[in-house]
Short mmCIF file of C-alpha atoms in Angstrom, two decimals:
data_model
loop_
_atom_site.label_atom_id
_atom_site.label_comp_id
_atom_site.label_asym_id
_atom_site.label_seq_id
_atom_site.Cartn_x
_atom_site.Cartn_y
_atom_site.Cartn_z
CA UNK A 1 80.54 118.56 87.74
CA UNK A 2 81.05 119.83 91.17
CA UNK A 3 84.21 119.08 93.52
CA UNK A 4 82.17 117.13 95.67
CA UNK A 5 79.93 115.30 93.48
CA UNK A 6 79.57 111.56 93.49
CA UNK A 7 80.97 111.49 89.61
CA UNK A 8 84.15 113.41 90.54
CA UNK A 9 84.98 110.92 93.55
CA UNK A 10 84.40 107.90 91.51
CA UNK A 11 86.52 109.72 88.60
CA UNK A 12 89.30 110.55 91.37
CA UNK A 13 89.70 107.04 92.11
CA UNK A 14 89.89 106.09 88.55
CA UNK A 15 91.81 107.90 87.57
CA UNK A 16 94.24 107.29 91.06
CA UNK A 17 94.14 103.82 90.05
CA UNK A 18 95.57 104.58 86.87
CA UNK A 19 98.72 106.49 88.42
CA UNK A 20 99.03 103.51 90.73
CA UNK A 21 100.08 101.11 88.14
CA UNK A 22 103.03 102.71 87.27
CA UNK A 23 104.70 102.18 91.10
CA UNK A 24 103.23 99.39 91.46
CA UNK A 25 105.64 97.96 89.05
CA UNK A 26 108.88 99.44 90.91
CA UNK A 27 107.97 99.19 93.98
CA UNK A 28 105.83 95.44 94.51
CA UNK A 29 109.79 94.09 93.30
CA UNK A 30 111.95 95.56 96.04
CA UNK A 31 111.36 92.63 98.45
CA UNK A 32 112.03 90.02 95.60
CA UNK A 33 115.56 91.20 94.72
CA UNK A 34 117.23 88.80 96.66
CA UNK A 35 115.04 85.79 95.51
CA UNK A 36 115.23 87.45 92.00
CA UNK A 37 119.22 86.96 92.01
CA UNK A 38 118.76 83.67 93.44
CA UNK A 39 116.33 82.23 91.16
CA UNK A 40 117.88 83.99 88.15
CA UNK A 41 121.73 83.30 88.90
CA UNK A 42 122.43 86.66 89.14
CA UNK A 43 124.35 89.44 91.47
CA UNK A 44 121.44 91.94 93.00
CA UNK A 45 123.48 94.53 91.15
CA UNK A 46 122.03 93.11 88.08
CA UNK A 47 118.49 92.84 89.49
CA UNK A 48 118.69 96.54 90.05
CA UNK A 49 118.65 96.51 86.22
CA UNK A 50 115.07 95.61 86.68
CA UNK A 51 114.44 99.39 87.61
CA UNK A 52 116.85 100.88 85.61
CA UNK A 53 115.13 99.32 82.57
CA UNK A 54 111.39 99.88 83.37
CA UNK A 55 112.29 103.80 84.19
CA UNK A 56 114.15 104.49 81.26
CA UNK A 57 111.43 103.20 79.17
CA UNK A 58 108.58 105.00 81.20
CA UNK A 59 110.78 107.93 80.62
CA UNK A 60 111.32 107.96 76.92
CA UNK A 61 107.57 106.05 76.35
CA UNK A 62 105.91 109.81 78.31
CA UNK A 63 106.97 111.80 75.73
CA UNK A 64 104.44 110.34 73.33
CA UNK A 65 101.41 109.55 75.85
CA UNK A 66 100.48 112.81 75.95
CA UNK A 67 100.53 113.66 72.24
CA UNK A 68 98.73 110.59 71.48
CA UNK A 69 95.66 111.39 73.65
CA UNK A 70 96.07 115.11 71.82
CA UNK A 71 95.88 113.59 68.73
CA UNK A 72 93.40 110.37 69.26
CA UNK A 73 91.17 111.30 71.93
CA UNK A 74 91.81 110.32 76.07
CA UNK A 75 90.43 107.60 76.56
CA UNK A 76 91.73 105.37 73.71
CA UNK A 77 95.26 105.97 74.64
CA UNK A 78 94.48 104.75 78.47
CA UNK A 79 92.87 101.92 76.89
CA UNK A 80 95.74 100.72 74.39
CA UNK A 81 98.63 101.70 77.53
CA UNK A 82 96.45 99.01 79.83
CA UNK A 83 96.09 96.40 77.01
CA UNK A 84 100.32 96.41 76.59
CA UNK A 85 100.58 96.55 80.32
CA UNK A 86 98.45 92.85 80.85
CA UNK A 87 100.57 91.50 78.13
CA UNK A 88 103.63 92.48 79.27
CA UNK A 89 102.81 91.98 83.01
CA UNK A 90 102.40 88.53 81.78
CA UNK A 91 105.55 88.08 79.78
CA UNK A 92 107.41 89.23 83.38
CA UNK A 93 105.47 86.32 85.06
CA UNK A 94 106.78 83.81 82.76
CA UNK A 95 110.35 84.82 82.24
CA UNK A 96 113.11 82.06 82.75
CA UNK A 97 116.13 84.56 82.54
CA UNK A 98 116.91 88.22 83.24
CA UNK A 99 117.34 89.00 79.76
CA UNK A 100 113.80 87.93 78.98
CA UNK A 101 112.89 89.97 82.17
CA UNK A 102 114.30 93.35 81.15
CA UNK A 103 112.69 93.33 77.77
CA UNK A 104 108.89 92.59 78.88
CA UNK A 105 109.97 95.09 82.06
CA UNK A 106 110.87 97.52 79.41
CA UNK A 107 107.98 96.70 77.74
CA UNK A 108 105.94 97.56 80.93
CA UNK A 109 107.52 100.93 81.17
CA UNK A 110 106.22 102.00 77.40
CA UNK A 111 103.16 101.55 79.12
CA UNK A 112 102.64 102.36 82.68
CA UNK A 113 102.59 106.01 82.38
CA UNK A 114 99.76 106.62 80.37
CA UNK A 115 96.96 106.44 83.50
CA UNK A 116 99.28 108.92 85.06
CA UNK A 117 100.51 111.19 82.22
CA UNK A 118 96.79 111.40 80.06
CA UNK A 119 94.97 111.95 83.37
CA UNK A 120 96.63 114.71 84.89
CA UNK A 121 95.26 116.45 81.17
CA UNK A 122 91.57 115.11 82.06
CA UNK A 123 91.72 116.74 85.27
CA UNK A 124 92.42 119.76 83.34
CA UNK A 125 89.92 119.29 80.75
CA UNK A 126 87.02 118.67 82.62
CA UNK A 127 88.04 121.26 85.93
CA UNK A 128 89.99 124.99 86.41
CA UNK A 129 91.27 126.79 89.10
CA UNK A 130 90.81 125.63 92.49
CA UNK A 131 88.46 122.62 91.82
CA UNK A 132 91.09 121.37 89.46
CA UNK A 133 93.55 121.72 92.59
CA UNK A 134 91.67 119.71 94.69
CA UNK A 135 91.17 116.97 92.54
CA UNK A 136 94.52 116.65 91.66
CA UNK A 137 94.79 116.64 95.55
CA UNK A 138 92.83 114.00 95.65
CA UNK A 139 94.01 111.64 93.46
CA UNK A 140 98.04 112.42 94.86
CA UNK A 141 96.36 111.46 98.06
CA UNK A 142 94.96 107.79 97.15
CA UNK A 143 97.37 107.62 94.44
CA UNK A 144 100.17 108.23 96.99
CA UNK A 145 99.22 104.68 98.93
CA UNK A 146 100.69 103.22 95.97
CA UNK A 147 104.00 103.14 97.09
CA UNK A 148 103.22 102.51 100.18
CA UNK A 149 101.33 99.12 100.13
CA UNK A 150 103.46 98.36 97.20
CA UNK A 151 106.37 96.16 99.19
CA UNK A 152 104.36 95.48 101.60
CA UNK A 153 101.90 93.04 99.06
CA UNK A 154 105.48 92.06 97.64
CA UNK A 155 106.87 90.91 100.89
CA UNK A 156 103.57 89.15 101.85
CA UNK A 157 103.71 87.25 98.96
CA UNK A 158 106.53 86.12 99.50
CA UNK A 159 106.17 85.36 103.23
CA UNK A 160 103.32 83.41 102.05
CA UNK A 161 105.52 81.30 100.08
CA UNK A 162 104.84 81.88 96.59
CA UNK A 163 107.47 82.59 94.26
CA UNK A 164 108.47 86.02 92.56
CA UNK A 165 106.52 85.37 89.59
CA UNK A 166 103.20 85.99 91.37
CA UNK A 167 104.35 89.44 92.11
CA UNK A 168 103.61 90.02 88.70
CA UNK A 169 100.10 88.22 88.22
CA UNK A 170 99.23 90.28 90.99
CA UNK A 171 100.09 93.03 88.33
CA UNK A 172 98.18 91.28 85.82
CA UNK A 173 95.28 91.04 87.92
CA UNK A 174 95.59 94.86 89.00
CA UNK A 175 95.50 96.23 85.43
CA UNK A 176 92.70 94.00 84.14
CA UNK A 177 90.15 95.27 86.85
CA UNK A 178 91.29 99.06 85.57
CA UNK A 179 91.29 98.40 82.25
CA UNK A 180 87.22 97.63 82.85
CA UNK A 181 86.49 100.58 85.17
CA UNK A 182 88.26 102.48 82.73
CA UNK A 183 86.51 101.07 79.10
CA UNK A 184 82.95 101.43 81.80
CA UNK A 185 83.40 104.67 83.68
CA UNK A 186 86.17 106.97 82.08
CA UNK A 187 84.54 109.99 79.71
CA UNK A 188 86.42 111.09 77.15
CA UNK A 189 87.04 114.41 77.84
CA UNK A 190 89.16 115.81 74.67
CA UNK A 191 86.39 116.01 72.02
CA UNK A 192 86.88 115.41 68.04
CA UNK A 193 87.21 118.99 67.37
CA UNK A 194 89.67 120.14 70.15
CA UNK A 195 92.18 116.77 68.29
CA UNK A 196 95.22 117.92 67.29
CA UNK A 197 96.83 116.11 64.23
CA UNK A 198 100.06 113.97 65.04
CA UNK A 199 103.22 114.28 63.19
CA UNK A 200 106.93 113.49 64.04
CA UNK A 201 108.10 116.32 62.32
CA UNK A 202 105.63 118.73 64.42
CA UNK A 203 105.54 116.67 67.67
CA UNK A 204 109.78 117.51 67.93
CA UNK A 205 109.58 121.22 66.13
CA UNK A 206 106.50 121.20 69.77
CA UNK A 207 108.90 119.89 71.96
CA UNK A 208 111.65 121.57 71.01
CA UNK A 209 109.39 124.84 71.54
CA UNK A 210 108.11 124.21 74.67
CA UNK A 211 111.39 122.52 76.32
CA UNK A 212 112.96 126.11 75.33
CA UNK A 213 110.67 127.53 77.49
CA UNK A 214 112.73 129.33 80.79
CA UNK A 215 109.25 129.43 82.65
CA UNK A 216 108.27 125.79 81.56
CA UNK A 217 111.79 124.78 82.45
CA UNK A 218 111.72 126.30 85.71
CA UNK A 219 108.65 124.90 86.94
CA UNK A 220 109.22 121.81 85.91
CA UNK A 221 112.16 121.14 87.11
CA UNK A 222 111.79 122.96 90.71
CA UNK A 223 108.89 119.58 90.89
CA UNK A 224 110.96 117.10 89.54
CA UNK A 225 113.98 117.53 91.23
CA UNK A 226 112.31 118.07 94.89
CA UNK A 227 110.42 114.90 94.26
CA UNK A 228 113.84 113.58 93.67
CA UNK A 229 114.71 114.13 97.12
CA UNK A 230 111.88 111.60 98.26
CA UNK A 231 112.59 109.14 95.09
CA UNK A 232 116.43 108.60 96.60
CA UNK A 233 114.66 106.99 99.59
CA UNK A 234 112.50 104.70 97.56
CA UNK A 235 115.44 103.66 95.11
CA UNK A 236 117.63 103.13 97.98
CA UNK A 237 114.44 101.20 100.20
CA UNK A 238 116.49 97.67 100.09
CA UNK A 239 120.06 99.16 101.37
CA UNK A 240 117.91 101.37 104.18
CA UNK A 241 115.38 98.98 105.53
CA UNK A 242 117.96 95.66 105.25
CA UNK A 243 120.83 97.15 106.19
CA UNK A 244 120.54 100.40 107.83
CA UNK A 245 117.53 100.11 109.71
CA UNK A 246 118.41 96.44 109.80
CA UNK A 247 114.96 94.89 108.90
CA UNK A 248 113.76 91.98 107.16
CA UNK A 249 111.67 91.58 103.87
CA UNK A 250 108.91 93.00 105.71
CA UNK A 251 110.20 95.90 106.93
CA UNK A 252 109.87 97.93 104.24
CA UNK A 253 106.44 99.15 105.60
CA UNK A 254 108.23 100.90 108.02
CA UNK A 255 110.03 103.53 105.34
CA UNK A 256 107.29 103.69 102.93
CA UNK A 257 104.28 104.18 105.58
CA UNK A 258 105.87 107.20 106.84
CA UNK A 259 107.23 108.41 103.67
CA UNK A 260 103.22 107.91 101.71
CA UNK A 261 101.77 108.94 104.78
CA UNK A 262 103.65 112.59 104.41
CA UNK A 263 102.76 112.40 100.64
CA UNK A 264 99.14 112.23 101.45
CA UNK A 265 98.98 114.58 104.58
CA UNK A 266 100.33 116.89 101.83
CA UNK A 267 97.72 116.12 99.02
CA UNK A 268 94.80 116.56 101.84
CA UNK A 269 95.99 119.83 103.51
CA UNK A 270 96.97 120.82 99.53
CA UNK A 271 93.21 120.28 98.69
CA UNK A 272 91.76 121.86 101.99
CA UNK A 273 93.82 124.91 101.42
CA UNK A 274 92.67 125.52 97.56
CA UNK A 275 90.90 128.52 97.49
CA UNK A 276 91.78 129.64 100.93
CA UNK A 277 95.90 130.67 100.47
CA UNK A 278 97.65 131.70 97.24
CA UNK A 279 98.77 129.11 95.32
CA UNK A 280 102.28 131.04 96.12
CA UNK A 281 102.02 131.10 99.39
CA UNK A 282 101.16 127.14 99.48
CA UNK A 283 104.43 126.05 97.40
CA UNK A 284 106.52 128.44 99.78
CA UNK A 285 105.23 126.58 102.53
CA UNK A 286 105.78 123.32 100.74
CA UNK A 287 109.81 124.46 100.95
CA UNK A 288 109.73 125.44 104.38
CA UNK A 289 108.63 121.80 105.23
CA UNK A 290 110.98 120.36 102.95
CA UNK A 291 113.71 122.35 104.65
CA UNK A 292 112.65 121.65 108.22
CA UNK A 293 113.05 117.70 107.14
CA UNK A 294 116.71 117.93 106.00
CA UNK A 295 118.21 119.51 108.87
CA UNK A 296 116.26 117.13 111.27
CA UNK A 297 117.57 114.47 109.08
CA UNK A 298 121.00 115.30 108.47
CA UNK A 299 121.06 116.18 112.28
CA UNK A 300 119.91 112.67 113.50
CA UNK A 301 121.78 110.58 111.27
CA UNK A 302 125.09 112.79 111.73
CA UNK A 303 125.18 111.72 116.08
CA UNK A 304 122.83 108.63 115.95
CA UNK A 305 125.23 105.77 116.78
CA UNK A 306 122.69 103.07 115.04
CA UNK A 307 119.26 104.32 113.28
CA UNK A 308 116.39 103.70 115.47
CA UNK A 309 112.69 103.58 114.65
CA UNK A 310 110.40 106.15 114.52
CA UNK A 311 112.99 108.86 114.31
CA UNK A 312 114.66 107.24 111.15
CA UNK A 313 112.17 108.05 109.24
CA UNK A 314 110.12 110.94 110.78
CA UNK A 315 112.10 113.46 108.62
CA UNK A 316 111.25 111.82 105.57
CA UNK A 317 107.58 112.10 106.70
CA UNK A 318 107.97 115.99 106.71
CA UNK A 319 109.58 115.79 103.23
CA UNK A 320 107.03 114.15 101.92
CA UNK A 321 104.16 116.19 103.32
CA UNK A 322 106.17 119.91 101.89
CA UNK A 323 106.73 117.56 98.32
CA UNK A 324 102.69 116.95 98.42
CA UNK A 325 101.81 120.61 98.87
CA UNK A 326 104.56 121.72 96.23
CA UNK A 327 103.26 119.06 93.21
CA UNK A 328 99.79 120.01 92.21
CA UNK A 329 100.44 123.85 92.26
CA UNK A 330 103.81 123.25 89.75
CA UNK A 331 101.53 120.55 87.66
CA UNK A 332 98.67 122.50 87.08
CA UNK A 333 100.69 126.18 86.03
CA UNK A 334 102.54 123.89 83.74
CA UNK A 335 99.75 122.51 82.11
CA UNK A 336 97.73 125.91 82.26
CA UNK A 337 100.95 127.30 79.87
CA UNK A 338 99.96 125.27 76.87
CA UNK A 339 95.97 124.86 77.21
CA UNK A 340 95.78 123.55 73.54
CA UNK A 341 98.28 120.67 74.04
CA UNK A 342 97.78 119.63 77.66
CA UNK A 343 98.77 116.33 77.06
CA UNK A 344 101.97 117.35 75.49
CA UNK A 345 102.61 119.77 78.46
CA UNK A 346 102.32 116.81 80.86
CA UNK A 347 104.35 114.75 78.85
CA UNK A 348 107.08 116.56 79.00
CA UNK A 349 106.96 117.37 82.41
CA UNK A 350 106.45 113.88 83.45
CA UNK A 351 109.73 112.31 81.52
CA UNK A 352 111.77 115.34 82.83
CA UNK A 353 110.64 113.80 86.50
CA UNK A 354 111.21 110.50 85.24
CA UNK A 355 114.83 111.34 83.88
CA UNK A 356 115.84 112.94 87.35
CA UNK A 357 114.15 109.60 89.17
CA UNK A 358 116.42 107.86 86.76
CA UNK A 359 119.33 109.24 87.59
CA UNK A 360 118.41 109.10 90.73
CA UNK A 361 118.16 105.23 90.80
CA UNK A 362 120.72 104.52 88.57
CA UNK A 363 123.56 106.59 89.66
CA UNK A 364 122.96 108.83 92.89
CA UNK A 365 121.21 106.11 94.65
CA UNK A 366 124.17 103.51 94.25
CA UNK A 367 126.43 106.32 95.01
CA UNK A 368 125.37 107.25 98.57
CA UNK A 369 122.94 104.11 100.04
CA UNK A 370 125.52 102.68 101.29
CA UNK A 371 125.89 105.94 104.20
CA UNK A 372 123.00 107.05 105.87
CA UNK A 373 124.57 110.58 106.25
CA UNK A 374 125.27 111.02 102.63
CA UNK A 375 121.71 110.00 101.63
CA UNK A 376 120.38 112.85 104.31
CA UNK A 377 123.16 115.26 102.36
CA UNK A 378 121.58 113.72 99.02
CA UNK A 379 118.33 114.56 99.97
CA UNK A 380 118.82 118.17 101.33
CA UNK A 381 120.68 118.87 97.89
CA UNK A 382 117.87 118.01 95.80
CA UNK A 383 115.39 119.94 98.05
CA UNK A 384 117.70 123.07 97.55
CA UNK A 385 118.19 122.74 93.84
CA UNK A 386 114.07 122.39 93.83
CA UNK A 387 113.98 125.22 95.85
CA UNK A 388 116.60 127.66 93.47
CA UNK A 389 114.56 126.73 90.02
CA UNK A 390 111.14 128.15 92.13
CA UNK A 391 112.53 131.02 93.64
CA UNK A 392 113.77 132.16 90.24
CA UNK A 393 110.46 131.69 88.40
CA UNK A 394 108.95 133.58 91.75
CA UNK A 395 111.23 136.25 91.78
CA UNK A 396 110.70 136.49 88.20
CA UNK A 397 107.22 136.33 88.36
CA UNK A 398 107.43 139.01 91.05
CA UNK A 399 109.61 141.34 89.06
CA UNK A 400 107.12 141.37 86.57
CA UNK A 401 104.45 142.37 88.47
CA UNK A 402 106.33 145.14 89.71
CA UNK A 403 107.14 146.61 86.52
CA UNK A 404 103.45 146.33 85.63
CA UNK A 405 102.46 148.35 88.61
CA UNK A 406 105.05 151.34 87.89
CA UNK A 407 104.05 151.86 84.31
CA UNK A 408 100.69 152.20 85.66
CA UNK A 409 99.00 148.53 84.45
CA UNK A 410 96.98 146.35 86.71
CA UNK A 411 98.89 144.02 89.41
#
């Protein structure tokens, strides 16, 4: 298949719609946390739970996605992760309590990563080089309005009237129509032969291997912790848009436009520039954006009396757009380190970005939401601690190469 056949657009859509799922689930909520607390005598403190649940099970659940679909083919996997998803979409809908809520919300957390954990290793399998860059750039770009129609389809259902539990037949709704286009148009692109057989014993001695990895390490984390600097935005999008910005339940189009928007400026300059700059050269850029949007940031909210619209959140546009050119270059050399256990690689490269996003919305985000200076200081600290974990891998990397070249090898 060719980058620009009709096969590879419908499979970049799939396979977008699969990644959207898992947001969906955080993100179609945010509005409903006050009628949550309401309807389910509870503080919102406790609602937050909600998200501190679903995370932590997406997190711990991504570490066996990939090794599944290593072990029993692509496609199955997706299949079974959608299947849970509808039931436990379902079990959220009818919940009478929180307690009954957190366990079908951890339930949908086992579950929601698998679109976007297995697919990142069909890209792989079925593309190289730059037109597996571009496809990856194309399915961050429509996977990246995800997040940003999210709350907005949560606030209009509420405006409309209904009650929270139609958020999540929305969600039930959502994953039945992909778990068709997914049984009807998904290939499965890891054949019999290429399998790899599963055991506990092997799958830790694996991860133990490749989590002891400096390079793996380094490029994973320089990804997940930038993308942490956009995540502390999204898990603090209640505090910002009610009370900072001082909107109502549907305001939250107004952070998460501009924040997407960035996210897939990113993804489409990412995929127009594969082939034409060095992968290097793109991630460096990627920084320099990221950089540019935490001084502006830190510099308006620091001597803005009251934040004011557009200027709030045109910084966290910028971040957005470096974090967009950044991800697919990291995701692909990480998977291109292990190509025999792909799905293991992304595994473990998407629950390290799950346990930052965690931490992120369990701890930091409580921590500094309540200041619209410290979240700007937040943010710049996770784009600089992103930044260190690259430059060491590139300064490695370059090191290297210079070695090479004095003892008389190729560059």
């Amino acid at each position: 298949m060719t980058a620009a056949s009709p096969s590879t657009r419908r499979l970049a859509l799939l396979l977008a719609g699969l990644a959207m799922f898992g947001p969906f689930s955080i993100d179609t909520i945010f509005p409903a946390f006050p009628q949550l607390a309401q309807r389910l005598g509870v503080d919102e403190v406790a609602v937050q739970q909600t998200v501190s649940v679903y995370l932590l099970f997406y997190g711990l659940m991504s570490l066996a996605h990939g090794p599944l679909s290593d072990a029993w083919g692509r496609k199955r996997v997706i299949l079974g992760g959608l299947v849970v998803f509808v039931g436990a979409s379902v079990g959220c809908a009818l919940s009478t309590d929180l307690t009954t809520l957190l366990m079908f919300r951890a339930l949908q957390g086992l579950s929601a990563g698998v679109g976007m954990i297995v697919g990142r290793a069909v890209i792989r399998d079925l593309y190289h080089g730059h037109d597996a860059q571009r496809l990856m750039s194309q399915v961050s770009m429509i996977f990246g309005i995800a997040p940003a129609i999210a709350p907005i389809i949560g606030g209009w259902i509420l405006l409309s009237g209904a009650g929270w539990p139609l958020i999540f037949w929305f969600l039930v709704v959502f994953s039945l129509l992909l778990l068709v286009a997914t049984a009807r148009f998904l290939p499965e692109t890891h054949p019999v032969a290429a399998r790899t057989p599963l055991s506990p014993r092997g799958l830790v001695r694996d991860y133990l291997r490749i989590g002891s990895n400096p390079r793996f390490m380094r490029l994973a984390l320089a990804g997940s912790i930038n993308f942490g600097g956009i995540f502390l935005y999204i898990a603090s999008a209640p505090m910002f848009v009610m009370q900072h910005l001082r909107l109502g339940e549907g305001g939250f189009a107004w952070l998460f436009i501009p924040t997407i928007g960035g996210m897939t400026a990113g993804s489409f300059l990412s995929g127009r520039m594969a082939g034409r700059t060095t992968p290097t050269r793109q991630v460096s850029i990627g920084f320099i954006c990221c950089a540019v949007s935490a001084v502006l940031n830190i510099a308006y909210v620091a001597t803005a009396p009251q934040l004011a619209l557009p200027w709030a959140v045109l910084p966290i546009f910028i971040g957005g757009l470096g974090m967009a050119l950044i991800f697919p270059i990291l995701a692909l050399a990480v998977l291109d380190m292990y190509p025999h256990q792909r799905g293991l690689a992304s595994s473990l490269q998407a629950f390290l970005q799950l346990m930052v996003s965690t931490l992120v919305a369990g701890l930091v985000s409580p921590l500094l939401s309540h200041s619209p200076l410290q979240l700007a200081l937040g943010q710049a600290a996770f784009f600089a601690v992103g930044f260190v974990f690259w430059y060491w891998e590139h300064r490695r990397e370059r090191d290297q190469e210079a070695l090479r070249v004095a003892a008389g090898g190729p560059p």
